[in-house]
Coordinates of C-alpha atoms in Angstrom, one line a residue:
Chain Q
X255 CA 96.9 56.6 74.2
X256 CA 94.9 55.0 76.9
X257 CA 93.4 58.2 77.8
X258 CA 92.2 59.2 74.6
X259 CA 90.7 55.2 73.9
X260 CA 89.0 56.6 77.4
X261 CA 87.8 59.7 75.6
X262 CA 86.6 57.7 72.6
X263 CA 84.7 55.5 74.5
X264 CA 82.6 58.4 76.5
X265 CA 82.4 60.2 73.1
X266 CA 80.7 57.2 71.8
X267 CA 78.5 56.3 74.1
X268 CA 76.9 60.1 74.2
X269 CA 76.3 59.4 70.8
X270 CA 74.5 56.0 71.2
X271 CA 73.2 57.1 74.5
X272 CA 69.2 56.3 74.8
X273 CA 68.1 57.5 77.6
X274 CA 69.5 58.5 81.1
X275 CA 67.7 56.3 84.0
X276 CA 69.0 55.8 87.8
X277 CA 72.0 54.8 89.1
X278 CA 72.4 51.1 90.3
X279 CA 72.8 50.6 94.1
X280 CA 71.3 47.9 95.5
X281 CA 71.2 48.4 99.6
X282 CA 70.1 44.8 100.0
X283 CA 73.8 44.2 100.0
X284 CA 74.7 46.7 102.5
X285 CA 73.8 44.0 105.5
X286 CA 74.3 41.2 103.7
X287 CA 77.6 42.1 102.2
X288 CA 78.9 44.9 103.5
X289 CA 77.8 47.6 105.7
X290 CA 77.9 50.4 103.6
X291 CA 77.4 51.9 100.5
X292 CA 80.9 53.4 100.1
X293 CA 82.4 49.8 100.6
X294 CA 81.6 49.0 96.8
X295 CA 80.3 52.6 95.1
X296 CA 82.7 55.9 94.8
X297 CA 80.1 58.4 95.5
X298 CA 79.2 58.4 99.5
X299 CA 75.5 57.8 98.5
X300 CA 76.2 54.5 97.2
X301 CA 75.3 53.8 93.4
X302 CA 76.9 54.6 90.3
X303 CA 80.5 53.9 89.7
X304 CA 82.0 50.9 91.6
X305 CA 85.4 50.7 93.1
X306 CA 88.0 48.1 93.3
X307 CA 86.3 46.4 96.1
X308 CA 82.8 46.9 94.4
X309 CA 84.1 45.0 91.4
X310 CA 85.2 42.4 93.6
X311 CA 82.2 42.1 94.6
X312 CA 80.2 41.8 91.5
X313 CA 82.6 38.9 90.6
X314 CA 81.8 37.2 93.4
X315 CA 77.9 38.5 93.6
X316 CA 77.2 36.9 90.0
X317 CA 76.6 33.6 88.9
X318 CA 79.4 32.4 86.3
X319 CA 81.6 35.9 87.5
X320 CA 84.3 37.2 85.0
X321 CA 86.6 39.4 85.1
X322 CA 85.0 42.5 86.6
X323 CA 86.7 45.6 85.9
X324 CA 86.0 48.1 83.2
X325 CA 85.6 46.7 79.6
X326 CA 86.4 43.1 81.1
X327 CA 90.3 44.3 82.3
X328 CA 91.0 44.8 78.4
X329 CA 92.1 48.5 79.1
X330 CA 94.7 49.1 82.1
X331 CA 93.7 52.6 83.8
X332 CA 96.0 54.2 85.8
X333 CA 95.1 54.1 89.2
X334 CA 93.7 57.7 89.9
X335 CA 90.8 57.1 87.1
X336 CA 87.9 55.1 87.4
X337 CA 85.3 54.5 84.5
X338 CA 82.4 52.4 83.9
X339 CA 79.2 52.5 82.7
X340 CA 75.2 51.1 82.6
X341 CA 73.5 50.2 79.9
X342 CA 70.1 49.2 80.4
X343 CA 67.1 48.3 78.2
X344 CA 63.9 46.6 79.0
X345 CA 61.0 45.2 77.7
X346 CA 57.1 44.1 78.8
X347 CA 53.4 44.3 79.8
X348 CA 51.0 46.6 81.4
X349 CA 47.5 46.5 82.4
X350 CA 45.1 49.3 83.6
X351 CA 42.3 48.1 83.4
X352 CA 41.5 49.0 79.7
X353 CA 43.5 46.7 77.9
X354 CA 47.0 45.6 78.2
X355 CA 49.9 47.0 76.0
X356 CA 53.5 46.1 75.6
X357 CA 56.8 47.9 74.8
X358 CA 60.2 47.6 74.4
X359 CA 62.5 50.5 75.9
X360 CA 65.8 51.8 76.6
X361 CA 66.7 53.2 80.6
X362 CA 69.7 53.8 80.8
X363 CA 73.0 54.6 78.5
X364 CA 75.4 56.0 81.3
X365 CA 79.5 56.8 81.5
X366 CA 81.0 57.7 85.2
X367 CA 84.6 58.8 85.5
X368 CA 86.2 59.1 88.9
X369 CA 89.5 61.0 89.0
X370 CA 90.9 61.0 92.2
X371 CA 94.7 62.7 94.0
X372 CA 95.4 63.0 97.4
X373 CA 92.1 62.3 98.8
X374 CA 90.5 64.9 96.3
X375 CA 88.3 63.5 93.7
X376 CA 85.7 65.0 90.8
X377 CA 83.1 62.4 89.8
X378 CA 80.9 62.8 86.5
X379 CA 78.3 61.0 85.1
X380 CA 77.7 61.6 81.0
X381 CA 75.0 60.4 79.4
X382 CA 71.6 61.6 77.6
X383 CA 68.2 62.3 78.2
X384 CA 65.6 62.0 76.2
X385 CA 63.4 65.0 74.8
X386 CA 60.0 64.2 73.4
X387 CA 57.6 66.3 70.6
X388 CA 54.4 66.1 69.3
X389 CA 53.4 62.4 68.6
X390 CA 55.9 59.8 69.0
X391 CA 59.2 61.8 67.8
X392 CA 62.1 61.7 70.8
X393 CA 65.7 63.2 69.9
X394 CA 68.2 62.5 72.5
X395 CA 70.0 65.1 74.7
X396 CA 73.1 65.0 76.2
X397 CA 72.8 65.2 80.0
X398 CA 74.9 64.7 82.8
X399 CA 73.5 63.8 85.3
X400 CA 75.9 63.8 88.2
X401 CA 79.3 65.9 88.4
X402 CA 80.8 67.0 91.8
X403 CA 84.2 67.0 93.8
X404 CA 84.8 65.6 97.0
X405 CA 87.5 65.5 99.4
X406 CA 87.1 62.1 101.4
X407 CA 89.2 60.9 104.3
X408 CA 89.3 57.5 103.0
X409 CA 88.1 55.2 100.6
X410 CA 84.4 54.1 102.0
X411 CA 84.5 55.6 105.4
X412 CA 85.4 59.0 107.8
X413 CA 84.7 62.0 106.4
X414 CA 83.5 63.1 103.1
X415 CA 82.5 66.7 101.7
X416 CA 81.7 67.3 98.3
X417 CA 79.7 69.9 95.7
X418 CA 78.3 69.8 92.8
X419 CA 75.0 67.9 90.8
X420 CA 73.8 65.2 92.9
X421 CA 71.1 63.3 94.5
X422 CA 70.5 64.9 98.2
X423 CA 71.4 61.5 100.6
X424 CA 68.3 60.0 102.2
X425 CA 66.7 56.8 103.2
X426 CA 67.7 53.5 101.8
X427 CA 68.2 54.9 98.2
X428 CA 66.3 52.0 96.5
X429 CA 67.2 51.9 92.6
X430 CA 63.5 51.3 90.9
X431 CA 62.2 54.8 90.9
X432 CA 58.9 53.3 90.9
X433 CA 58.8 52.5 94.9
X434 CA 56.7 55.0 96.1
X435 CA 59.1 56.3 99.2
X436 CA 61.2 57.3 96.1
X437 CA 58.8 58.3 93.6
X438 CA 56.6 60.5 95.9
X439 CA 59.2 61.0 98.6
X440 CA 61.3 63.4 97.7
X441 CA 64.3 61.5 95.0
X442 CA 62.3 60.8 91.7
X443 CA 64.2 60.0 89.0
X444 CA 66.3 63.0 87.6
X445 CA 65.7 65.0 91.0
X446 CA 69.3 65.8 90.8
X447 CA 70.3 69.2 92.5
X448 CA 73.2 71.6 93.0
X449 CA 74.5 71.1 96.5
X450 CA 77.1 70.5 99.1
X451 CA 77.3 67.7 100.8
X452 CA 78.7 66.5 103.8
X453 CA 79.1 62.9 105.7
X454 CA 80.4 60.4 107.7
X455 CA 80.3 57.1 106.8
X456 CA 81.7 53.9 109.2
X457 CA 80.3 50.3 109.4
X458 CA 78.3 51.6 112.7
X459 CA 77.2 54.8 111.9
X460 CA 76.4 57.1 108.8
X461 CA 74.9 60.5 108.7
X462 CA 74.5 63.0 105.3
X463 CA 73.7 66.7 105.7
X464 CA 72.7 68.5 102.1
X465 CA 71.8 71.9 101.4
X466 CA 70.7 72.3 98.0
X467 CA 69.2 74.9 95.3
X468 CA 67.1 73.8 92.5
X469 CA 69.5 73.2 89.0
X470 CA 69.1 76.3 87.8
X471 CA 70.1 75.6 84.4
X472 CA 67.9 72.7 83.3
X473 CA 64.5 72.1 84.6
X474 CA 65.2 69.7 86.9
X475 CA 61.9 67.5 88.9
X476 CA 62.5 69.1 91.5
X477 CA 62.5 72.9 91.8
X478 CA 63.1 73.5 95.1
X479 CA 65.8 74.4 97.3
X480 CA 66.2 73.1 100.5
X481 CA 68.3 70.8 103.0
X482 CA 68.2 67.2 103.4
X483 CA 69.5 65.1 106.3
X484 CA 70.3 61.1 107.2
X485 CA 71.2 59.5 109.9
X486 CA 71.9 55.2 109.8
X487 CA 72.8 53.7 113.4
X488 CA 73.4 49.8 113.1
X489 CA 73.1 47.6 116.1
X490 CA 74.0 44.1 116.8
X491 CA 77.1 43.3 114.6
X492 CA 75.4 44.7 112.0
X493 CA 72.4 42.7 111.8
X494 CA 69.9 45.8 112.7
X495 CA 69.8 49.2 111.3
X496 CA 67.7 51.8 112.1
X497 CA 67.7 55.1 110.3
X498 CA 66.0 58.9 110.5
X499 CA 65.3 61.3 107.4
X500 CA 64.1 64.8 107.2
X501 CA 64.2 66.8 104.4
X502 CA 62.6 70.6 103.6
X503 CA 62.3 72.4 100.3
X504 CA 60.8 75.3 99.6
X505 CA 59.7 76.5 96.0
X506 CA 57.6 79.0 94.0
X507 CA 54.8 76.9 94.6
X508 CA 55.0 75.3 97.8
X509 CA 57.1 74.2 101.3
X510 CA 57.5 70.6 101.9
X511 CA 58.7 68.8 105.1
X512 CA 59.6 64.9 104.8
X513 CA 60.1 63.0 107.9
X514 CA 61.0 59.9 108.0
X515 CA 62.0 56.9 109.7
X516 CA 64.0 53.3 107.7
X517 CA 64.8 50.2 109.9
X518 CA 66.8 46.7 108.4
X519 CA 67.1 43.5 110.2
X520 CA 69.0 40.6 109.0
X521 CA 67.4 37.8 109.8
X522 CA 69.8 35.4 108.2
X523 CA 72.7 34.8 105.9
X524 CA 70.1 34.5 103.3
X525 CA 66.9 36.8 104.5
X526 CA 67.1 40.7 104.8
X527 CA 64.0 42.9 106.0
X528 CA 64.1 46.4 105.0
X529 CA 61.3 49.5 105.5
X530 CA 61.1 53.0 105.1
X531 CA 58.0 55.3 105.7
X532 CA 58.0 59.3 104.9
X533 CA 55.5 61.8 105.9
X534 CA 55.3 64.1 104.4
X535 CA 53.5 67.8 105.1
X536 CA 53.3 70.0 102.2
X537 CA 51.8 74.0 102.4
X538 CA 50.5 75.4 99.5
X539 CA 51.2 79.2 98.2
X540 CA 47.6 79.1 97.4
X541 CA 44.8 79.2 98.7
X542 CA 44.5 75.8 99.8
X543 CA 44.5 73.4 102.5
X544 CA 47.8 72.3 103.9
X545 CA 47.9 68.5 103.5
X546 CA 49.9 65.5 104.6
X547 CA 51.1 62.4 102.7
X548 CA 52.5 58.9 103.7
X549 CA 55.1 57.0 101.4
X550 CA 56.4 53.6 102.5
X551 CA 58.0 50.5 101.4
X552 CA 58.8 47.0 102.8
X553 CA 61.0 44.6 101.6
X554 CA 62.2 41.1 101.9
X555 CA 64.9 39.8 100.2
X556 CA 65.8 36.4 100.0
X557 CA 69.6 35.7 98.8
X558 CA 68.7 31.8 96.8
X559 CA 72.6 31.7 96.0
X560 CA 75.2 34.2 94.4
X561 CA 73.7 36.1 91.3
X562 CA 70.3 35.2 92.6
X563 CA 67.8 37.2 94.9
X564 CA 64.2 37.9 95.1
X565 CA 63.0 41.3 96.3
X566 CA 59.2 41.4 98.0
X567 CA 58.2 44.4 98.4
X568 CA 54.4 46.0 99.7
X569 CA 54.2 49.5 98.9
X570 CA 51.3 52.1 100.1
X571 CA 51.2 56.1 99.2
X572 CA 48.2 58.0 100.5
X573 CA 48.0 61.2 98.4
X574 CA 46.4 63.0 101.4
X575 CA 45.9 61.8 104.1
X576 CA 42.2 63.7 105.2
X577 CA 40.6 61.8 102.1
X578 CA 39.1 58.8 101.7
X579 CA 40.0 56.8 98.8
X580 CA 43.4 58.8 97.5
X581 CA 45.7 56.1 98.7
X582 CA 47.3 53.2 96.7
X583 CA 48.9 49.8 97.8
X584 CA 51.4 47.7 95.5
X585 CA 53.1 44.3 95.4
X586 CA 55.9 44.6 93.9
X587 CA 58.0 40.9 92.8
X588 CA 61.3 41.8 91.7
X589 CA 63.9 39.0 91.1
X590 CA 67.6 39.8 90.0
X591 CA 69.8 37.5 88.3
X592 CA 73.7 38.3 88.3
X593 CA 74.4 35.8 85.1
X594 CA 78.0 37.4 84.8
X595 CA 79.6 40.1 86.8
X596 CA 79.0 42.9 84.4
X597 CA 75.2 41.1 83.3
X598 CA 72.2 41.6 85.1
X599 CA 68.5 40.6 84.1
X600 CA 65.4 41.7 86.2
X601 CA 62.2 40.4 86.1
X602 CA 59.6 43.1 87.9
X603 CA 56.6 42.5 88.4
X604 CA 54.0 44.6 90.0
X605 CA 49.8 44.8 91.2
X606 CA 49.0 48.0 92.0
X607 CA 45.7 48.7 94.0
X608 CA 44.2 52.3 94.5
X609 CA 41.9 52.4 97.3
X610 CA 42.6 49.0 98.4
X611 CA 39.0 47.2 100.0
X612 CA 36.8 50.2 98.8
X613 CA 37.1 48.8 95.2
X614 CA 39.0 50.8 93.6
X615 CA 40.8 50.2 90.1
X616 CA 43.9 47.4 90.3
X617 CA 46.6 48.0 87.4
X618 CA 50.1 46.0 87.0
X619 CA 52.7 45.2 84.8
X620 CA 55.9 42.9 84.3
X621 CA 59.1 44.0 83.0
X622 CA 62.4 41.9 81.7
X623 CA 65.1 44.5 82.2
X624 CA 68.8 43.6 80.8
X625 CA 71.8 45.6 82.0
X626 CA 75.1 45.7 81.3
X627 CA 77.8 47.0 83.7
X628 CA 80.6 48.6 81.0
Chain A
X1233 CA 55.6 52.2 111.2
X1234 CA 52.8 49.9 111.1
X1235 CA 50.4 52.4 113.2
X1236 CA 51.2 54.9 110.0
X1237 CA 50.4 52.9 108.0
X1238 CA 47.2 51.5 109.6
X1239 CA 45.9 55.3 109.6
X1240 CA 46.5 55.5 106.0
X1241 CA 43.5 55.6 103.7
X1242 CA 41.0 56.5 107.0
X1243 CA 39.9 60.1 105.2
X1244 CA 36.9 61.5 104.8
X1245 CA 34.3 60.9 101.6
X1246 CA 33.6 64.5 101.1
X1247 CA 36.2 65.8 98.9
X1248 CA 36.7 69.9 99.6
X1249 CA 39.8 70.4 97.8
X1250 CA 39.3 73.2 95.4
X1251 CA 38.6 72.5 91.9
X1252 CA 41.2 75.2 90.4
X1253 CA 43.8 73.9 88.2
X1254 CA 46.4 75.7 89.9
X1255 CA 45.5 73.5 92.7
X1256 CA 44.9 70.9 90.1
X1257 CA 48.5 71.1 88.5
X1258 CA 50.3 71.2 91.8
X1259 CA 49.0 68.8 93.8
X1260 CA 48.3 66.5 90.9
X1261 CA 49.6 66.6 87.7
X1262 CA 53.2 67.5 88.9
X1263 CA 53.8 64.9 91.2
X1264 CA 52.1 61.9 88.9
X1265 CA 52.7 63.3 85.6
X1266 CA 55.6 65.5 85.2
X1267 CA 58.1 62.8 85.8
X1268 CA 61.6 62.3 84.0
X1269 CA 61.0 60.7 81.1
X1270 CA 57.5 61.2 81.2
X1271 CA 55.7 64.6 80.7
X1272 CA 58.3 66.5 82.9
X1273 CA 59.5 70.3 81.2
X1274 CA 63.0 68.5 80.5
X1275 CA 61.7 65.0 78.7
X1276 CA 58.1 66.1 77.7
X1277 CA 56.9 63.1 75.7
X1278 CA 54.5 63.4 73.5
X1279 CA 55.4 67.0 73.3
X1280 CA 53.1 67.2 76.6
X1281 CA 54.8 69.3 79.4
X1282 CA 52.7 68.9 82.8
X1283 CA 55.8 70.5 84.7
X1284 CA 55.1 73.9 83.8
X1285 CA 52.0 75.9 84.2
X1286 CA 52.0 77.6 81.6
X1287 CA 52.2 74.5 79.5
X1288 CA 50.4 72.4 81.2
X1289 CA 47.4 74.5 80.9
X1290 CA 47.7 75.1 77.6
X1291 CA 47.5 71.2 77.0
X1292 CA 44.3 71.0 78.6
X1293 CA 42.4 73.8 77.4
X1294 CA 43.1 72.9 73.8
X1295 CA 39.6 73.3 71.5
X1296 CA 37.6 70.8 73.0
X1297 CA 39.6 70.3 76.3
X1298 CA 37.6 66.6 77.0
X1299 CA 39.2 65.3 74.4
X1300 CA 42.5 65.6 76.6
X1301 CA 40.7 64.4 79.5
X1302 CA 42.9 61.3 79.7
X1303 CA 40.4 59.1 81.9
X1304 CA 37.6 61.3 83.1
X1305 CA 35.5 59.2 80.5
X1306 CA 36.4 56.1 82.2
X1307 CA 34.1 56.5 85.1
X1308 CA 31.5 59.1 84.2
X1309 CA 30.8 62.2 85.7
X1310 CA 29.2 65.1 83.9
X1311 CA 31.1 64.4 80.7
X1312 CA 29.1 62.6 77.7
X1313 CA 31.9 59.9 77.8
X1314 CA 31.1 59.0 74.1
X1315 CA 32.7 62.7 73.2
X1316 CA 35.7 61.5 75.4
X1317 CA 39.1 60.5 73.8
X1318 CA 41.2 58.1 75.6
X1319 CA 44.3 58.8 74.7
X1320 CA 45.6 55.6 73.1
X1321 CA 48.2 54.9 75.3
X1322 CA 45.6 53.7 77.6
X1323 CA 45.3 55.1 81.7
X1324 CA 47.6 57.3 83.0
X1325 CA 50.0 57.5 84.4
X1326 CA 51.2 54.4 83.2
X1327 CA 53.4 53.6 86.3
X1328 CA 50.9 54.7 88.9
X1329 CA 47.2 55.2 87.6
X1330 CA 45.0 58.3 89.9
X1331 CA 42.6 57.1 91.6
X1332 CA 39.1 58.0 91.0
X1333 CA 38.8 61.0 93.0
X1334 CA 41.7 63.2 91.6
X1335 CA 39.8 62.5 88.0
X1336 CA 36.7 63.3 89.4
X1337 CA 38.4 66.3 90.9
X1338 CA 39.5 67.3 87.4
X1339 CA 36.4 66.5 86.2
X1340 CA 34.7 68.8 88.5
X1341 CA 37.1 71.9 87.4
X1342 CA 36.3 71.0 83.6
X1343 CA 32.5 71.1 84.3
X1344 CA 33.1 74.5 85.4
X1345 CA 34.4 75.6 82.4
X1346 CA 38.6 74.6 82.3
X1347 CA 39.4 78.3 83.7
X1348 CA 42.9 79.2 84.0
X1349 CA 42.3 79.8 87.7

């Protein structure tokens, strides 16, 4: 009976899925809380589902808290299966320069199932994407974003392999697509490939090795196949992180080589500093010159009090790097409010600058996003 | 980190890349337009699909391919930017506009006639 009011529930949200966005992680937790991903999310890479400990944490993350588990504890699971979900919708303003417009959206409409037995687990995520035609007319697709099986040695750290769809593991694995390490850097939204994955995660030391082929099935953002590779060494009780990326594809089109470097330092109980920069090489099967690219992001997150932070973040991208003016800057003022611990609301706001002091155009835009934890 | 970044945006003026659009769709319009839930093969909004060449070019080199020139009217060039449609969602893409120079590159390869080359 439980299982098929389970089933019900993932049949229903396909139906009324919007559209599929990103995962949730939020790594400004990982000093401040704990010290990795896998304390509070099932998959390795942090994100997605939340386990018991994760839920915990929301409860005590938010500002008015709540029972924290899936549908607000009104349906017992049994304890090999794990479900939740995002819902997110948002709404606000842009500028470009020619005007400013407004909209009201949805992001995300998301169901993850974790079923896990003796240390071997299959993970899914079902939801929808959206499909667009002439003019303004969308129909709604369902999509899944994210389904692979892992063995893990235990829950959060040792060793970990799994295969399947999924995100290769690199850098801090920020969850607004938007920041340019992850919109330029190799993990844009829906970059989700087939691969096997391997890890070890402990509150010291973390490493991911990926080798991946493009999804062959749907056309994926990225269609190339390649490795990926992360290494996170924290110092100091925890306090400082410092962390090293590469990643190769290679595609129809072209090779690209991401190197990469990401560094946190807690400064306090209540002030996190966070960075990652990529560069990025990319060859051409053209005629055409070989040309490198930089992506990086800092942050600075200040904790006000539980179910309230505010995320600074400067932002530059140079499209390539041996001409002038091809580079843009951004200040990005993101503030998260935990009102309950399955409600969120996020107020982003963004200036973006191309060409910063050689007078190029400035554009920006603020967004209320609303999420709901199932 | 900081030395990276402090090299960033020291290029040259002269801009030599090649005004083809298959240079044009890879180096450009895939990794600023053809995102997920923008004009990607999988979402394409608008019915616009800037992931695939194929597409992509047939979306620009419709009957009167300025008229698809989202923002080459906005800052001149060869174009009579009175013929020039912007498209009504405004500059694009709406997340992280080009700059000036990739339009003008685009500009430059639709002077020379919008060749599938």
């Amino acid at each position: 009976m439980r299982l098929s009011i389970v089933v019900g529930a993932f049949a229903l949200a396909l139906v009324l899925a919007g559209t599929a966005g990103t995962a949730v992680a939020y790594p400004q937790y990982q000093m401040s809380k704990e010290q990795t991903c896998a304390a509070c999310h099932v998959s390795p890479a942090g994100g997605g589902l939340l386990n018991g400990y994760g839920e915990l944490t929301a409860e005590d993350e938010s500002m008015w808290g709540g029972n924290p588990a899936f549908l607000h504890g009104v349906l017992e699971l049994p304890d090999l299966l794990r479900v939740g979900g995002d819902l997110r919708a948002a709404a606000g303003a842009h500028s470009r320069g020619d005007g400013v417009g407004s909209a009201i959206f949805p992001m995300q409409s998301e169901l993850y199932a974790f079923v896990e037995k003796s240390k071997l687990g299959l993970y899914a995520i079902g939801g929808a994407t959206v499909e667009g035609a002439a003019g303004n007319a969308r129909s709604f697709v369902p999509f899944s974003r994210e389904h692979w099986l892992m063995w893990r040695q235990g829950e959060g750290d040792g060793l970990y392999v799994r295969a399947g769809r999924m995100m290769p593991v690199q850098g801090l694995r920020q969850p607004e697509h938007v920041f340019y390490t992850r919109r330029f850097g190799g993990t844009p939204l829906f970059s989700e490939v087939y691969g096997a994955n391997v890890g070890w995660l402990s509150p010291d030391l973390e490493a991911h090795a990926t080798v991946f082929v493009a999804d062959p099935l749907v056309d994926s953002i990225e269609r190339g196949d390649g490795a990926a590779f992360y290494v996170e060494k924290r110092f100091a009780e925890g306090t400082t992180a410092v962390g090293l990326l590469d990643r190769f594809t290679t595609s129809d089109t072209d090779t690209r080589l991401h190197t990469g470097v990401t560094a946190k330092r807690k400064l306090s109980e209540k002030l996190l500093l966070s960075a990652e920069v990529q560069l990025i090489r990319q060859n051409f099967k053209l005629a055409a010159p070989t040309r490198f690219q930089l992506a990086g992001n800092l942050f600075a997150t200040y904790f006000v009090r539980p179910g309230l932070f505010v995320n600074v973040g400067l932002g530059h991208y140079d499209e390539d790097l041996s001409i002038a003016k091809l580079d843009r800057d951004a200040l990005d003022v993101n503030i998260h409010f935990f009102a309950i611990s399955h409600l969120e609301l996020v107020l982003m706001n963004r200036i973006q600058m191309i060409a910063f002091g050689a007078g190029g155009d400035s554009s920006g835009y603020s967004l209320l996003q609303l999420h709901y934890r199932i | 980190m900081l030395l990276l970044l402090a090299a960033a945006g020291c290029g040259v003026e002269t801009d030599d890349r090649p005004a083809t659009f298959s240079y044009i769709h890879q180096a450009i319009l895939v990794p600023s337009c053809a995102t997920a839930a923008c004009h990607s093969t999988q979402n394409h909004i608008a019915g616009v699909d800037m992931q695939d060449r194929a597409a992509a070019y047939d979306q620009w080199s419709i009957a009167d391919v300025k008229e698809f020139s989202p923002v080459y009217g906005l800052i001149g060039g060869e174009v009579d930017t009175s013929a020039v449609g912007i498209p009504a969602a405004g500059r694009m893409p709406l997340d992280s506009p080009l700059p000036d120079a990739d339009i003008l590159l685009i500009g430059r390869w639709i002077d020379d006639g919008a060749r599938n080359n």
